[in-house]
Every structure is written in structure tokens, then in C-alpha cells.
PDB file of C-alpha atoms in Angstrom:
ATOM      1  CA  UNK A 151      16.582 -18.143 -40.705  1.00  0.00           C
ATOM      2  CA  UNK A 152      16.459 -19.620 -37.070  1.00  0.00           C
ATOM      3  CA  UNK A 153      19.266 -21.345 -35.669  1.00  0.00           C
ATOM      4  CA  UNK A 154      17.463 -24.543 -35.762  1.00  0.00           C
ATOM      5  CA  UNK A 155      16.894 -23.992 -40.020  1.00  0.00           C
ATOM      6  CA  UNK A 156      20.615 -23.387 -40.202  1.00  0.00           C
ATOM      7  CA  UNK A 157      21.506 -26.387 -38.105  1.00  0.00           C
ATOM      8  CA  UNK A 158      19.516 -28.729 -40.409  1.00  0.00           C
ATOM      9  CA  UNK A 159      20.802 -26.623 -43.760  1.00  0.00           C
ATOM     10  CA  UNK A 160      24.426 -27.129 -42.230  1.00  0.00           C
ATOM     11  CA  UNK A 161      24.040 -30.726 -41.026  1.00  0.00           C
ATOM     12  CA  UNK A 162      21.170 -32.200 -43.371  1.00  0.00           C
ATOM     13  CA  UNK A 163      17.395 -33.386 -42.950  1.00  0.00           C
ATOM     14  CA  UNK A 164      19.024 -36.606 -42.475  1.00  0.00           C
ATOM     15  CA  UNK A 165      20.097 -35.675 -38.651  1.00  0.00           C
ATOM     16  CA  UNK A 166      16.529 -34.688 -37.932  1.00  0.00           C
ATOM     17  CA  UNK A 167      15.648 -38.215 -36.090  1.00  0.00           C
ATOM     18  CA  UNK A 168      18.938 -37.914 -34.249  1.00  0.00           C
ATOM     19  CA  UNK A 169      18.576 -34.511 -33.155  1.00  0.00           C
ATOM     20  CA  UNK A 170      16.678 -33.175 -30.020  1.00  0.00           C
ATOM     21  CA  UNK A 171      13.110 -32.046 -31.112  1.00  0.00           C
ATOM     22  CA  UNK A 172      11.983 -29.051 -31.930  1.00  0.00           C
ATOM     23  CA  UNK A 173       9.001 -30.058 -29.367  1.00  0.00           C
ATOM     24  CA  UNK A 174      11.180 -30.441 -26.720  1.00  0.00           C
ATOM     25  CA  UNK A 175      13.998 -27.662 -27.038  1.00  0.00           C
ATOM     26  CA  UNK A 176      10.512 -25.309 -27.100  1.00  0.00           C
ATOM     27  CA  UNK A 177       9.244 -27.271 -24.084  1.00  0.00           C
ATOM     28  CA  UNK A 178      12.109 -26.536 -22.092  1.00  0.00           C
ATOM     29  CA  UNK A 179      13.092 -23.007 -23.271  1.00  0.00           C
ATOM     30  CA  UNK A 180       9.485 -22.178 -21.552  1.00  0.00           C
ATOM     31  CA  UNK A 181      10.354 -24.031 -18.512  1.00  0.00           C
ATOM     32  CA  UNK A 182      13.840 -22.369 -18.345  1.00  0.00           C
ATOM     33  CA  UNK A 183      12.363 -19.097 -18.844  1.00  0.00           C
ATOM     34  CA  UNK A 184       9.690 -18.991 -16.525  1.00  0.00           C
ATOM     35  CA  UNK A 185      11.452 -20.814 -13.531  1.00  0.00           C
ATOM     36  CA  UNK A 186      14.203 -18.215 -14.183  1.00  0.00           C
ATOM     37  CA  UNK A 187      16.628 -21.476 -14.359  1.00  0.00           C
ATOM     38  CA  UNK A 188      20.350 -19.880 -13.474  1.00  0.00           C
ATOM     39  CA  UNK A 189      22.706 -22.634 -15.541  1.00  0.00           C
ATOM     40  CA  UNK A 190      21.938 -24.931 -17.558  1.00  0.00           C
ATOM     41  CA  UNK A 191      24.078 -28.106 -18.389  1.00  0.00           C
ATOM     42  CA  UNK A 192      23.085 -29.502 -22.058  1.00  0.00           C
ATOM     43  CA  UNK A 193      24.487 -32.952 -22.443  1.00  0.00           C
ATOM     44  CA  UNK A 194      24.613 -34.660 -25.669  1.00  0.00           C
ATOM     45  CA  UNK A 195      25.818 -31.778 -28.471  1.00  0.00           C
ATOM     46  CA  UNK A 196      24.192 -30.799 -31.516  1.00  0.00           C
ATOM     47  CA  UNK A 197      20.998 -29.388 -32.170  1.00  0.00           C
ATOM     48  CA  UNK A 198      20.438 -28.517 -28.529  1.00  0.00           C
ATOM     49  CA  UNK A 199      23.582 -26.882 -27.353  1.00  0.00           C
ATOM     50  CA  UNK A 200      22.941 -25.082 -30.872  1.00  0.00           C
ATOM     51  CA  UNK A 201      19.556 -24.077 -30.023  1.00  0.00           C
ATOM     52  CA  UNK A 202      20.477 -23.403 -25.706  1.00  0.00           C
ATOM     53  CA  UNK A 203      23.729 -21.271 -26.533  1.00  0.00           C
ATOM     54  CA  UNK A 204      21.678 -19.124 -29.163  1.00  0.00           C
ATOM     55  CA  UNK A 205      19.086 -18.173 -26.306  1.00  0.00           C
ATOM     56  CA  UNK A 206      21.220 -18.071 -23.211  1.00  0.00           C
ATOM     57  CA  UNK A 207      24.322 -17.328 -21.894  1.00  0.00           C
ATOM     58  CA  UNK A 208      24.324 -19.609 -18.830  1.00  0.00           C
ATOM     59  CA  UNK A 209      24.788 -22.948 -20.806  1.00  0.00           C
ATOM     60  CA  UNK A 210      27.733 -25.774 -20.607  1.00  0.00           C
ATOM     61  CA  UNK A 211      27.678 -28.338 -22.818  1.00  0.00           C
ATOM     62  CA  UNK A 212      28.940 -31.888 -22.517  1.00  0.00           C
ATOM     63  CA  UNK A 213      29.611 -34.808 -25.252  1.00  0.00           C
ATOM     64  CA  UNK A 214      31.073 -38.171 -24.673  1.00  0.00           C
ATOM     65  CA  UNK A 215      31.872 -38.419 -28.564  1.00  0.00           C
ATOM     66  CA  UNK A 216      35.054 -35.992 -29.371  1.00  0.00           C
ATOM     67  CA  UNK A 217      34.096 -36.039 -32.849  1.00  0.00           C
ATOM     68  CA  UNK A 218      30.302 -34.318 -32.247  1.00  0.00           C
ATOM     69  CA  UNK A 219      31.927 -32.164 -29.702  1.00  0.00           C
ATOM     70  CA  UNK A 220      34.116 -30.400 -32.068  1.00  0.00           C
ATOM     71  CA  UNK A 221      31.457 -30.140 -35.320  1.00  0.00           C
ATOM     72  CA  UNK A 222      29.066 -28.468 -32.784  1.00  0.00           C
ATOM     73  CA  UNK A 223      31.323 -26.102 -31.175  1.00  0.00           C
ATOM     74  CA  UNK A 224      32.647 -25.112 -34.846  1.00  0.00           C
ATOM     75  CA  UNK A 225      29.562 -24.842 -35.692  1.00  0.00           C
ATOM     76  CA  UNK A 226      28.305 -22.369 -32.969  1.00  0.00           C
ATOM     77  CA  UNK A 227      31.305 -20.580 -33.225  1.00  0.00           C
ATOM     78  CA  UNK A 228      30.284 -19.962 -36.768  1.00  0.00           C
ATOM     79  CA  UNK A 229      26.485 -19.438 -35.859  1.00  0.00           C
ATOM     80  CA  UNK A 230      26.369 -18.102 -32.724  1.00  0.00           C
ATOM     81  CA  UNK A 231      29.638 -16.295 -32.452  1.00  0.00           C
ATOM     82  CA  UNK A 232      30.263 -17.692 -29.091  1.00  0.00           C
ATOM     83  CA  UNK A 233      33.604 -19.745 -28.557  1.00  0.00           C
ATOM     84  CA  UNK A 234      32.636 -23.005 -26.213  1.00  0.00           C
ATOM     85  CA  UNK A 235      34.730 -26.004 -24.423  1.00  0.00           C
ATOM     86  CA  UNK A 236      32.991 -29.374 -24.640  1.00  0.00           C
ATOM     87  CA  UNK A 237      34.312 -32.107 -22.591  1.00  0.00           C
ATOM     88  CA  UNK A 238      33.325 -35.258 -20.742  1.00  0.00           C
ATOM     89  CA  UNK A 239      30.631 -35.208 -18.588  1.00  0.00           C
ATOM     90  CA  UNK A 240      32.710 -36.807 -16.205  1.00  0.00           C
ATOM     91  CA  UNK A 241      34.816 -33.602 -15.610  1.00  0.00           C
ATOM     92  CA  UNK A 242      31.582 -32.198 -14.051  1.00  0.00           C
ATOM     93  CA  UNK A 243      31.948 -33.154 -10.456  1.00  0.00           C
ATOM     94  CA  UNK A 244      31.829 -29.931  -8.254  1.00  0.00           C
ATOM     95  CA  UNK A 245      29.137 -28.257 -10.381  1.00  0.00           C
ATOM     96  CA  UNK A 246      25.222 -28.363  -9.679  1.00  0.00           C
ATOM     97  CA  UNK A 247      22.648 -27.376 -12.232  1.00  0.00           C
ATOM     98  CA  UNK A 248      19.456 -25.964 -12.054  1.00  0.00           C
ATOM     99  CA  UNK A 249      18.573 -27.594 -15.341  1.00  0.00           C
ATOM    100  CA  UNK A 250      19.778 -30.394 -17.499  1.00  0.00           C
ATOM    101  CA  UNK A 251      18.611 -31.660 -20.909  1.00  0.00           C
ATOM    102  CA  UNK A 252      19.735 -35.213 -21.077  1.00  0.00           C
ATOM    103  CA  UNK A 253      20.178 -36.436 -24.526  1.00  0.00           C
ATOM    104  CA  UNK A 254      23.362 -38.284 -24.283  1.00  0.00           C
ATOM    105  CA  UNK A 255      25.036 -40.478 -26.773  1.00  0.00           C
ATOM    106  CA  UNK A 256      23.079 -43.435 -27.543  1.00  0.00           C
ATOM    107  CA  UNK A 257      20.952 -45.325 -25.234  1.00  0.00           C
ATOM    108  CA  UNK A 258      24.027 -47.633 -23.566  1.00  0.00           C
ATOM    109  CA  UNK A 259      25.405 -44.629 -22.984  1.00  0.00           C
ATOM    110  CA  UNK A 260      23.066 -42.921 -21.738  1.00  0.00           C
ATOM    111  CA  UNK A 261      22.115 -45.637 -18.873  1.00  0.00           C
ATOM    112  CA  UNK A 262      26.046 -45.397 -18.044  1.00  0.00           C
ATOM    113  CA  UNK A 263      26.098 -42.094 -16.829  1.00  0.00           C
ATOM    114  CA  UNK A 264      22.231 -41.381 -15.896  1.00  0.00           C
ATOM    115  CA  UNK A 265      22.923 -41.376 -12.481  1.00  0.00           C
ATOM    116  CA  UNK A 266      25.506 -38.975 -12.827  1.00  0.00           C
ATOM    117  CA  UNK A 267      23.560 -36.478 -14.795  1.00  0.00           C
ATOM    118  CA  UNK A 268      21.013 -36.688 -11.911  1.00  0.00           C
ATOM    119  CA  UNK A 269      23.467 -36.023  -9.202  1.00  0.00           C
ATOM    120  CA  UNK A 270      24.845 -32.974 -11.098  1.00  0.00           C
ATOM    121  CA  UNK A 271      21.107 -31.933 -11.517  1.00  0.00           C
ATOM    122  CA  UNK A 272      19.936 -29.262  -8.349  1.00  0.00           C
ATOM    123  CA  UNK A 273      16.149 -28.606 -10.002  1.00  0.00           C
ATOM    124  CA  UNK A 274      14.972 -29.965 -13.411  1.00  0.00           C
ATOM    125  CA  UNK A 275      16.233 -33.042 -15.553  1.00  0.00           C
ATOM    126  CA  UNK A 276      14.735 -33.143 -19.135  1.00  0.00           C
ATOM    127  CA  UNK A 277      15.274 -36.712 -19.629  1.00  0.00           C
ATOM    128  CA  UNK A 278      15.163 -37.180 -24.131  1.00  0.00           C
ATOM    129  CA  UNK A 279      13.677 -40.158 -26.365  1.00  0.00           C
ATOM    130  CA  UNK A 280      11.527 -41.918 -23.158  1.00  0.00           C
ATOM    131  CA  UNK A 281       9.420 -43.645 -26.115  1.00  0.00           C
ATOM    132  CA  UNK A 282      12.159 -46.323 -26.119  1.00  0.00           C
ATOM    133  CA  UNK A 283      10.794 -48.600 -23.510  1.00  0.00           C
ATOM    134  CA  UNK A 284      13.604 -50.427 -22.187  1.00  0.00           C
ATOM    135  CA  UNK A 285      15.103 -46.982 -21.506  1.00  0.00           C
ATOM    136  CA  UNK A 286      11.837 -45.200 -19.816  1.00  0.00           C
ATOM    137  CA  UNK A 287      11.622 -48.524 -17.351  1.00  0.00           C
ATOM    138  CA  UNK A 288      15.286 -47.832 -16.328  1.00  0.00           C
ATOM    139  CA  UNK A 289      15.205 -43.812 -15.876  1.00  0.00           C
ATOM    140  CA  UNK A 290      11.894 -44.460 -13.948  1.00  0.00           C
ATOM    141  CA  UNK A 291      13.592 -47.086 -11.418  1.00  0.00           C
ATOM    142  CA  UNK A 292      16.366 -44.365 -10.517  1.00  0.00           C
ATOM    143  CA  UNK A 293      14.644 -41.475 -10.236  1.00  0.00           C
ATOM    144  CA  UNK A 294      12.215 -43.163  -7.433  1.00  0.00           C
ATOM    145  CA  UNK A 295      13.475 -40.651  -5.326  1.00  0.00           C
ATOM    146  CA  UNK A 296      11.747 -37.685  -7.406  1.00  0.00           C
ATOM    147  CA  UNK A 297       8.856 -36.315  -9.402  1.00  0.00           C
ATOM    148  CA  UNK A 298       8.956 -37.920 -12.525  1.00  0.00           C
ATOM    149  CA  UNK A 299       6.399 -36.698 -15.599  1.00  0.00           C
ATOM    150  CA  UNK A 300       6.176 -37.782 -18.732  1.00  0.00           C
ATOM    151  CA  UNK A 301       5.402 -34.329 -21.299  1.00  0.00           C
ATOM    152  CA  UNK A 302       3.050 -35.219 -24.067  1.00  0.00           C
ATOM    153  CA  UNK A 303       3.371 -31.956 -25.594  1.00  0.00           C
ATOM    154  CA  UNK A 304       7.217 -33.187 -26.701  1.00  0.00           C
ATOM    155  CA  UNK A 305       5.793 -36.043 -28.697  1.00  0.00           C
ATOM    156  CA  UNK A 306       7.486 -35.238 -32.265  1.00  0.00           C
ATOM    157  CA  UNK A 307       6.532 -36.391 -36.015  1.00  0.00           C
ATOM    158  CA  UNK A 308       8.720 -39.686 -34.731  1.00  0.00           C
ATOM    159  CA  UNK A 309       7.024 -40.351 -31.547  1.00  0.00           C
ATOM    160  CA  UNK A 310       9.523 -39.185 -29.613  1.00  0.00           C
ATOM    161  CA  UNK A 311       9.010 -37.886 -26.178  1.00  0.00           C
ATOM    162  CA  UNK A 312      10.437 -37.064 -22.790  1.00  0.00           C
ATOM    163  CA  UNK A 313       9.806 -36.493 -19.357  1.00  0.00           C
ATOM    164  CA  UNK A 314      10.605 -33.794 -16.750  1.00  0.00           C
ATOM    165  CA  UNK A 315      12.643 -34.934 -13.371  1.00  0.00           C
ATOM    166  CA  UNK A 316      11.800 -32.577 -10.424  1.00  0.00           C
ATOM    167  CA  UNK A 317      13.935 -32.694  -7.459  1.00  0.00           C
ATOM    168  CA  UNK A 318      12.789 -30.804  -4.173  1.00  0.00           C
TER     169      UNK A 318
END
């Protein structure tokens, strides 16, 4: 059984909307792998830090909601026999990333503290759920600066997809 079956045995087919796709934790496990991405900051817990911790060692995780953070890191203690800290991404202010997956909290949220994730960001920023217009319009305006592209091949069973932030 993947990590990704017991996540959804654990947590129930009912968190499958909520969670990160399976298109775009696949998506980004390529890119990670084949830009030979050196950390990796995975805000929003659940199915990704899951799925990131299970494949490679040079993950942190973030949650804003203390209540997620502690059912994930019990449950990849449990699955992944690794012990993690989540906190705030807010306690993140001397570290740079070469890759973040941004998928968190809900979409209020997630405008709050965009421009934070992007700072902390040195290389790649998967940016989650850019179907939801309102949201794609606002991620677009602040990352002017950047390459932005939208990655069909995330589009889920939902119509979910996201888009990859390239700094240089």
C-alpha cells in the first residue's frame, strides 16, 4: 500500500477534494528529482508533507492550523517513522528554499501569507488549486516579477490545477 492509499484509508475518501492531488504531488516529485532540488518547504500539512517526507529527507513542513499540524505529524510518525516539528510559517524567516509546494490553509489564508511563501522561495513555487479564479488573478499580480506557468498535466478528477513559479 502507498503512502498516499494509507493516508486516504487513515483519513477517509472524504478528504480527497481537500487534499493535494495525486497529479500534482507526481508533478512535482519529477521536478524535485530532476532539478536535484536541495530542501524543500511543504506548506499546508496533510497529504503532501505525507507524500514529501515518505520520498525525501530534505523536507520542512509548515501549517497555520495547530490542529492539522499535529494529526499529520502523528500520522507520519506512525507511517513514515520519521518524528517532525510543524509550526507557523511565520517562524521561517532566515531560511530559503529551493522548492515550495504552496497549499496553505484556505484561500484567505493563503493570499495572507503568499508573499511570504515567495520570499522564502530561492527556485520553484508550486502554487495549489489556481482553478479558483479570484485566487489565480491575485498569485498572477504578485509574482509579475517571475516566470509564472500554469501545469495542465495537474488538472485532477475536480478540476483542480496549479502552476509552477520560477525565480532566476
Amino acid at each position: 500500500m502507498t503512502i498516499i492509499d494509507k493516508y486516504f484509508s487513515e483519513f477517509g475518501e472524504g478528504q480527497r477534494p481537500m487534499a493535494a492531488s495525486v497529479e500534482s504531488l507526481t508533478f512535482c516529485a519529477n521536478l524535485i528529482e530532476s532539478e536535484k532540488v536541495e530542501n524543500i518547504l511543504d506548506s499546508g500539512s496533510g497529504l503532501s508533507s505525507a507524500f514529501f517526507h515518505s520520498k525525501f529527507s530534505n523536507v520542512r513542513t509548515v501549517d497555520h492550523d495547530p490542529y492539522w499540524a499535529n494529526k499529520t505529524s502523528s500520522f507520519i510518525s506512525s507511517h513514515v517513522n520519521k518524528h517532525i516539528n510543524i509550526d507557523s510559517i511565520l517562524q521561517l524567516t532566515d531560511q530559503r528554499f529551493d522548492f515550495v509546494f504552496y497549499d496553505y490553509g484556505d484561500m484567505e489564508t493563503r493570499i495572507y501569507y503568499f508573499k511570504h511563501a515567495l520570499a522564502l522561495c530561492n527556485r520553484f513555487l508550486y502554487v495549489d488549486d489556481m482553478h479558483v479564479n479570484f485566487y489565480n488573478a491575485y498569485v498572477k499580480s504578485r509574482a509579475k516579477k517571475h516566470q509564472l506557468e500554469i501545469i495542465p498535466e495537474t488538472t485532477d478528477q475536480y478540476g483542480r490545477y496549479g502552476a509552477l513559479i520560477i525565480k532566476h
